[in-house]
Short mmCIF file of C-alpha atoms in Angstrom, two decimals:
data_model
loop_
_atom_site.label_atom_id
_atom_site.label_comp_id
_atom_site.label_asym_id
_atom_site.label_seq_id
_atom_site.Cartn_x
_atom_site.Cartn_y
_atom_site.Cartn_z
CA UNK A 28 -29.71 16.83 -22.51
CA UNK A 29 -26.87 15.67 -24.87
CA UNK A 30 -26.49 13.22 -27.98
CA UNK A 31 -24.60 10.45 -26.58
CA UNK A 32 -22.72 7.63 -29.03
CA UNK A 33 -22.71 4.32 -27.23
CA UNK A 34 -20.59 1.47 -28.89
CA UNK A 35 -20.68 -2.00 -27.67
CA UNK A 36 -24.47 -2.99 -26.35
CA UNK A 37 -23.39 -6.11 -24.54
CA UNK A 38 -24.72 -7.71 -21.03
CA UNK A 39 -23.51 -4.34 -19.44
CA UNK A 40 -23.56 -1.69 -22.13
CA UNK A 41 -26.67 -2.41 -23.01
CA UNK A 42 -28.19 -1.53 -19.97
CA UNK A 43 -26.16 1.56 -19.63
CA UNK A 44 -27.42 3.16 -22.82
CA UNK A 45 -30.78 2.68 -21.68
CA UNK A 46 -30.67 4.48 -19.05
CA UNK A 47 -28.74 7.26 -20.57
CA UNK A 48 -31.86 7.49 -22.84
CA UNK A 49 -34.08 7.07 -19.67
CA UNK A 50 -32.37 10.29 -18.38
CA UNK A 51 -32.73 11.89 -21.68
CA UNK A 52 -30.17 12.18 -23.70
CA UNK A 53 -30.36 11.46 -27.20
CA UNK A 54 -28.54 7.82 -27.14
CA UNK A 55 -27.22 6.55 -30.98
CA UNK A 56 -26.23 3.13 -30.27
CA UNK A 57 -23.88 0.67 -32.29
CA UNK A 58 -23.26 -2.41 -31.86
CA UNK A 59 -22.27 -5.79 -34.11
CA UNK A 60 -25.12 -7.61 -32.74
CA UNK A 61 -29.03 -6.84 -34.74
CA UNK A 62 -29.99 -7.81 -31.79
CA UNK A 63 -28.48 -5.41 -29.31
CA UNK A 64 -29.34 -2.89 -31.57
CA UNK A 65 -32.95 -4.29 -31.23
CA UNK A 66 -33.14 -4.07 -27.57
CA UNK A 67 -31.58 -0.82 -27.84
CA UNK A 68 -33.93 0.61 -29.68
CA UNK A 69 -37.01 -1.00 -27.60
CA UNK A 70 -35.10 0.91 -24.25
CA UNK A 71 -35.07 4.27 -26.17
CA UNK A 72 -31.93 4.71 -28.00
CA UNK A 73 -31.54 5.12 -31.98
CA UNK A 74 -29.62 2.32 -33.49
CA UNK A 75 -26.92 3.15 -35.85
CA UNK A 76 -25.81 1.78 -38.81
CA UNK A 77 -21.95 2.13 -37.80
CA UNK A 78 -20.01 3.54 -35.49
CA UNK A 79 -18.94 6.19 -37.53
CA UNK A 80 -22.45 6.94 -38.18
CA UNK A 81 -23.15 7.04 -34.19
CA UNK A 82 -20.17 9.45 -33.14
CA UNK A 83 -21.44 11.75 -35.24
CA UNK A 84 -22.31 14.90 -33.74
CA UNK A 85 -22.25 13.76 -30.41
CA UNK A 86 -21.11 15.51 -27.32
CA UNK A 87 -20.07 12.34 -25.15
CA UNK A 88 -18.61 9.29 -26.59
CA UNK A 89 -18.83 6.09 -24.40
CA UNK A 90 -17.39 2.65 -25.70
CA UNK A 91 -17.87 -0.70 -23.21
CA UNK A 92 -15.78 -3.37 -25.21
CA UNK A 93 -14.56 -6.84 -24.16
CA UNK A 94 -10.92 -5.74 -24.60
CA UNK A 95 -8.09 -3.29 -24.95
CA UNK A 96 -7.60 -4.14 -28.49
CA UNK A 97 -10.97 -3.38 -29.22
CA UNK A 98 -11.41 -0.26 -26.89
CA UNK A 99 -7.99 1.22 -29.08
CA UNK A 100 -9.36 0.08 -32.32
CA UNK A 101 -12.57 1.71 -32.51
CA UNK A 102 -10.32 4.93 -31.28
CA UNK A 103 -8.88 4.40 -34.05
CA UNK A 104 -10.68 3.42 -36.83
CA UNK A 105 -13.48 5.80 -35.92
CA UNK A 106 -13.46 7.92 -32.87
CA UNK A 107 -10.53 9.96 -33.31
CA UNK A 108 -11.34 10.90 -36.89
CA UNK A 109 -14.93 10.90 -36.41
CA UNK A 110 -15.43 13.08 -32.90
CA UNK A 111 -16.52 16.56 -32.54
CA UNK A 112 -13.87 18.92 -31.36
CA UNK A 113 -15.80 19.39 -28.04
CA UNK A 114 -16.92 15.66 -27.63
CA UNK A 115 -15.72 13.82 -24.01
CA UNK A 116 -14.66 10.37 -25.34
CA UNK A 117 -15.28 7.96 -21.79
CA UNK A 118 -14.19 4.56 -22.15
CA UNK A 119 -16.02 2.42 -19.33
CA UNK A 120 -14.46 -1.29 -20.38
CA UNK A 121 -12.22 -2.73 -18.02
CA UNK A 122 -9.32 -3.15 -20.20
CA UNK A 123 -5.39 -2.78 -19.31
CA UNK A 124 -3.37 0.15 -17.66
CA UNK A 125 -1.51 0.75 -20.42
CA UNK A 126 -3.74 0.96 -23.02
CA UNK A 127 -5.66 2.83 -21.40
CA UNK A 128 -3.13 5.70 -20.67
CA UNK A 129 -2.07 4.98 -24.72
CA UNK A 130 -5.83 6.05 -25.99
CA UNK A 131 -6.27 9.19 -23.77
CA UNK A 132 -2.40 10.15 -24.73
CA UNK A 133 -3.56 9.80 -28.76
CA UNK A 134 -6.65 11.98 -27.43
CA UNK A 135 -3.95 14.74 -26.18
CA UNK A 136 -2.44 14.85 -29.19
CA UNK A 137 -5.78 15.07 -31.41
CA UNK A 138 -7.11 18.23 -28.87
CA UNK A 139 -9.41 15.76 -27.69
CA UNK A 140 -10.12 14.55 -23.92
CA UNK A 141 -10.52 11.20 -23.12
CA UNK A 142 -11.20 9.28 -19.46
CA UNK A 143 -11.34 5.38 -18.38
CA UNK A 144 -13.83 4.82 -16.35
CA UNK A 145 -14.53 0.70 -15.51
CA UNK A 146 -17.27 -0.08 -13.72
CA UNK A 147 -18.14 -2.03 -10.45
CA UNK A 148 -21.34 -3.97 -10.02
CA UNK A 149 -22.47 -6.47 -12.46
CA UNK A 150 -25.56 -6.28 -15.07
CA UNK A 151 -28.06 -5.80 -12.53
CA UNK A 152 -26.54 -2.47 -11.39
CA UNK A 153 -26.24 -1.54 -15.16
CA UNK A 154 -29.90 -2.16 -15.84
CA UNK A 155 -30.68 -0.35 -12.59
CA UNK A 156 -28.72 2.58 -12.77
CA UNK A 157 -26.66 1.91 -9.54
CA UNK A 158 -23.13 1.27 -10.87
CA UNK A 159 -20.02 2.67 -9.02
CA UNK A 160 -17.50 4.12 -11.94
CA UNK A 161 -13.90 4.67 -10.76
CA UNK A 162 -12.31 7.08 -13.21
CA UNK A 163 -8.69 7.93 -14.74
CA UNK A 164 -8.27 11.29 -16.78
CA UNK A 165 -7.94 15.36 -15.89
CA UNK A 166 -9.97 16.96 -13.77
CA UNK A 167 -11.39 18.67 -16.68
CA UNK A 168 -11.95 15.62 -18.54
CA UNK A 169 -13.50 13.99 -15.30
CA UNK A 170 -15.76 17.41 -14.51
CA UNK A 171 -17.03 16.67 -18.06
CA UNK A 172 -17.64 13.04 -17.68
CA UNK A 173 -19.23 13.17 -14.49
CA UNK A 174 -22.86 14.20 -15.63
CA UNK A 175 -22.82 11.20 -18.43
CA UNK A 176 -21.52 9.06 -16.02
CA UNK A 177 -24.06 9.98 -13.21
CA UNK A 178 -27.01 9.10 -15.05
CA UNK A 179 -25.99 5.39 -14.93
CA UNK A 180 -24.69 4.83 -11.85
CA UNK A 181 -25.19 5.51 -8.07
CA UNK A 182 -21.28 6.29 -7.05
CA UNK A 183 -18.65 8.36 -10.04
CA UNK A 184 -15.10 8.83 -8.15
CA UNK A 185 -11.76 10.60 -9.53
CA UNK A 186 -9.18 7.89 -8.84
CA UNK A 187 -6.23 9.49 -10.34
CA UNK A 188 -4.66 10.40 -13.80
CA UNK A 189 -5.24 8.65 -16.98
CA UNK A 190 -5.24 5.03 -16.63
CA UNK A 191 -5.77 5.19 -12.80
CA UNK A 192 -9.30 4.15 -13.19
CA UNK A 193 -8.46 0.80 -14.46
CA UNK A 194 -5.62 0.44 -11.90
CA UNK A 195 -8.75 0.66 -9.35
CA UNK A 196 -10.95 -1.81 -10.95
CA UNK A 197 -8.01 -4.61 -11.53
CA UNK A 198 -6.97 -4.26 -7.46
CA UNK A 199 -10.80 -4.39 -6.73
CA UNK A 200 -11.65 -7.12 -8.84
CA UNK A 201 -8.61 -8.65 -7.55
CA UNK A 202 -9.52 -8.55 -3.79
CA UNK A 203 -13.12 -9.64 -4.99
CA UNK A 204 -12.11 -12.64 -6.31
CA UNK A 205 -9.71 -13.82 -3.62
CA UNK A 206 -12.45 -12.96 -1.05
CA UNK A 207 -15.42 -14.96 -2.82
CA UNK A 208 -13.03 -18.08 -2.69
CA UNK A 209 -12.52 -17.72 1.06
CA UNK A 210 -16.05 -16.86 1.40
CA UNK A 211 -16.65 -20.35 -0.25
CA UNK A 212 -14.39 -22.34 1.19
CA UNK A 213 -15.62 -20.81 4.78
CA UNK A 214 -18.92 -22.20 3.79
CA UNK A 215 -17.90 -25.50 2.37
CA UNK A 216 -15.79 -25.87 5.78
CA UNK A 217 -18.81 -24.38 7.95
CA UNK A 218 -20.82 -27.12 6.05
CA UNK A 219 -18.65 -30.36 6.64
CA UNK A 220 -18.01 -29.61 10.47
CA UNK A 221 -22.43 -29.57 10.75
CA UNK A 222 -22.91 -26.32 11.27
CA UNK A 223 -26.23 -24.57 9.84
CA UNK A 224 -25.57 -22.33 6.82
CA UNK A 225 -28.39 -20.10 7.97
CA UNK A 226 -26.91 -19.99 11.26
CA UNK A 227 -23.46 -19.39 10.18
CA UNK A 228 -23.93 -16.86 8.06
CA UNK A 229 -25.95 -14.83 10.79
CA UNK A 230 -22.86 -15.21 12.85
CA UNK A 231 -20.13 -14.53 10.13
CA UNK A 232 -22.02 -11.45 8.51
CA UNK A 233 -21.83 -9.34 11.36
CA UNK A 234 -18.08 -10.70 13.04
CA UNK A 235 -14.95 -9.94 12.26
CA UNK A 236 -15.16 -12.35 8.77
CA UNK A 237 -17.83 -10.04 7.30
CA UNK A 238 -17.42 -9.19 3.72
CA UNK A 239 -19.18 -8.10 0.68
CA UNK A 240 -18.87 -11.82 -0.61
CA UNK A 241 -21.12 -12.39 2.06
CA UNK A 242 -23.40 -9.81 2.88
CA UNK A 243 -24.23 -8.63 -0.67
CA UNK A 244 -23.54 -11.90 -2.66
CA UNK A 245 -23.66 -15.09 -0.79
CA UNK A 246 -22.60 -17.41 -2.66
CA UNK A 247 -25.04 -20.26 -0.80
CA UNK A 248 -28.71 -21.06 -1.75
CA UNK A 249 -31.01 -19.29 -0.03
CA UNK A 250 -28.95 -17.39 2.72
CA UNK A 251 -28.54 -13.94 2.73
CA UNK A 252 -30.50 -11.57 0.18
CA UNK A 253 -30.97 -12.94 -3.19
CA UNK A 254 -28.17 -13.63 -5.57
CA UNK A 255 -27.16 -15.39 -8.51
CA UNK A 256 -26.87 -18.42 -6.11
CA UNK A 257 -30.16 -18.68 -6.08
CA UNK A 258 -31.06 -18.85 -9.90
CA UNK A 259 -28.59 -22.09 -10.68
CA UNK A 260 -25.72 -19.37 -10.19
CA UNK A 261 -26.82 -17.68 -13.76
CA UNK A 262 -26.72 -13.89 -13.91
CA UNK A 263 -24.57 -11.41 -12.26
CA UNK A 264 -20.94 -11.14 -13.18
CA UNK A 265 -19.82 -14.15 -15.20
CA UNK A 266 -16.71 -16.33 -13.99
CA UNK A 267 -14.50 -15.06 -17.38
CA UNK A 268 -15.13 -12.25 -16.60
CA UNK A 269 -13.98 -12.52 -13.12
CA UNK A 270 -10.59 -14.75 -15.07
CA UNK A 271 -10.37 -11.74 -17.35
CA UNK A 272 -9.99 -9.42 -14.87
CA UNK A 273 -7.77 -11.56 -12.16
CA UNK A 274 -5.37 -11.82 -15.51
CA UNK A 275 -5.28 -7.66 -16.07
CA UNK A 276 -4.63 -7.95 -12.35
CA UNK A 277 -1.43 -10.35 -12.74
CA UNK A 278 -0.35 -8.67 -15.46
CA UNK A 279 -0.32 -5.14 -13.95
CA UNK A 280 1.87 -6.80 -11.09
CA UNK A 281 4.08 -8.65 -13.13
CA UNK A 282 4.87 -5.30 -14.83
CA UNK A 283 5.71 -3.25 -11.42
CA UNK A 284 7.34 -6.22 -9.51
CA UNK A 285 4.20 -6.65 -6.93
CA UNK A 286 3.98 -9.55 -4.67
CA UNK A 287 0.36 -10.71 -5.09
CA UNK A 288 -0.25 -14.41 -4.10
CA UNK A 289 -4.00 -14.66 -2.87
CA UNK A 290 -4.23 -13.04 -6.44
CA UNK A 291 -2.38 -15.39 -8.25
CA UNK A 292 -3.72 -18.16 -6.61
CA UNK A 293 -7.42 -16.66 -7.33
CA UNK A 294 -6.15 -16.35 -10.61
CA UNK A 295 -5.16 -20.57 -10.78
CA UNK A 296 -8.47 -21.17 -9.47
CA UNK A 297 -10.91 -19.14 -11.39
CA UNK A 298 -8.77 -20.13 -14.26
CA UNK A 299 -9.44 -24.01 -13.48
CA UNK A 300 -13.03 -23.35 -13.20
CA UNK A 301 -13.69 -21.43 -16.10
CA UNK A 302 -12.19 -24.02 -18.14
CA UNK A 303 -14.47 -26.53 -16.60
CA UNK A 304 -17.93 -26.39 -15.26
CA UNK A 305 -17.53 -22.48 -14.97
CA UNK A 306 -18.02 -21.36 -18.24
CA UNK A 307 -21.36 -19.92 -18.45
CA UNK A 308 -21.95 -19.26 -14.43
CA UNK A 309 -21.57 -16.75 -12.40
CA UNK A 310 -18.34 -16.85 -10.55
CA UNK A 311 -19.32 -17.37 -6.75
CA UNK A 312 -20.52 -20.95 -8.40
CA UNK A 313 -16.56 -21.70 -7.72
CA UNK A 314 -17.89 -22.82 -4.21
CA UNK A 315 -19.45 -25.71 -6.40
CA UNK A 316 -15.54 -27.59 -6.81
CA UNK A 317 -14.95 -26.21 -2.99
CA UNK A 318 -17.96 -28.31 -1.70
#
């Protein structure tokens, strides 16, 4: 097993670490919060002081950060002077395309390999180990990520060069978000013409208007298996976040000239809802101004 670094011990790094430490490895774990360092420490993993102090010696280096700016200024305020010659540096926020190809360039040119690798699936696949990482880098640099990245996730796929990962994730999150609308206003229509939820989503879920919106996360109260829906549409993966990425998405298009309008009108809505009643619930709780 390897000494890991793990910066950024939020809703979805902090489960990762764990289970890094779960697998083994010897996790040193930073983060501004005492207490994500706390938790951290109660799943396994030894707390550092800084982040300096936890890329220290280690053979991996995984950051999960709200942002590109803070993903490229850890690089480089820390991990570029601070990383061992061997050391993998895998960056698993969801952050833009070009920053993302800008850190693992500055990597190059430090004799240094570096990968972005987002992740698909929410906090409950990051405390369970069941993620799905899509990953941009070499495919030496993704051969030597792979192991790390294994031992918190169920799925680790090469999508490309650097930067390719997070081109993935943004189309993904993308066609997730446009999809849980229509999956919402299906239901909210469904609803007002008298038919039974239970009963429609029977029918929809295995016809031609079967999704993952549905299947895995209905968005209605009891129907279908359980989901944040059911808990007051608290947990799972928060409506910013769902804005944050629908705005990487609109960005990346608006930079290569694609035509994306169920994306930019995704983008309207979540945007509307997040600055209303959507602020701290998950985001298939948009079918809530649908209804």
């Amino acid at each position: 097993m390897a000494r890991v670094a793990f910066i950024g011990l939020g809703n979805m790094g902090g489960g990762m670490a764990a289970n890094l430490a779960k697998n083994g490895h010897d996790v040193r774990a930073f983060d501004l919060s005492q207490e994500a360092l706390d938790r951290a420490r109660a799943a396994g993993c030894l707390p550092a002081a800084t982040a300096a102090e936890a890329v220290a010696g280690a053979e991996a280096i995984i950051t999960m950060l709200p942002a590109g700016k803070h993903v490229e200024g850890v690089y480089n305020d820390t991990v570029f002077d601070g990383a061992e010659a061997g050391a993998i540096l895998i960056d698993c926020s969801t952050i833009d395309v070009d920053t993302a190809r800008r850190v693992a360039q500055a990597a190059t040119a430090r004799g240094l390999q570096a990968v972005d690798a987002p992740v698909s699936g929410g906090i409950a696949a990051a405390n369970a180990g069941t993620l799905t990482f899509m990953v941009g880098g070499s495919a030496q640099g993704f051969e030597r990520a792979e192991p790390f990245l294994a031992d918190m996730g169920k799925a680790v796929i090469h999508a490309g060069a650097s930067g390719a990962g997070q081109a993935a994730k943004v189309c993904n999150n993308m066609l997730l978000g446009a999809t849980m609308i229509a999956t919402c206003e299906a239901f909210a229509l469904a609803e007002k013409l008298g038919l039974d939820l239970q009963n429609f989503y029977d029918i929809a879920s295995v016809s031609s208007g079967q999704s993952w919106s549905m299947t895995s996360y209905c968005p209605v109260p009891g129907v279908g298996p359980e989901t944040p829906a059911d808990r007051g549409y608290t947990g799972g993966f928060a409506a910013p976040l769902m804005l944050k990425d629908l705005r990487l998405a609109m960005e990346a298009a608006a930079s290569t000239g694609a035509e994306t309008p169920m994306g930019k009108r995704a983008a309207e809505l979540y945007e509307a809802y997040v600055a209303g009643e959507g602020a701290d619930k998950d985001f298939s709780g948009i079918i809530e101004t649908l209804k």
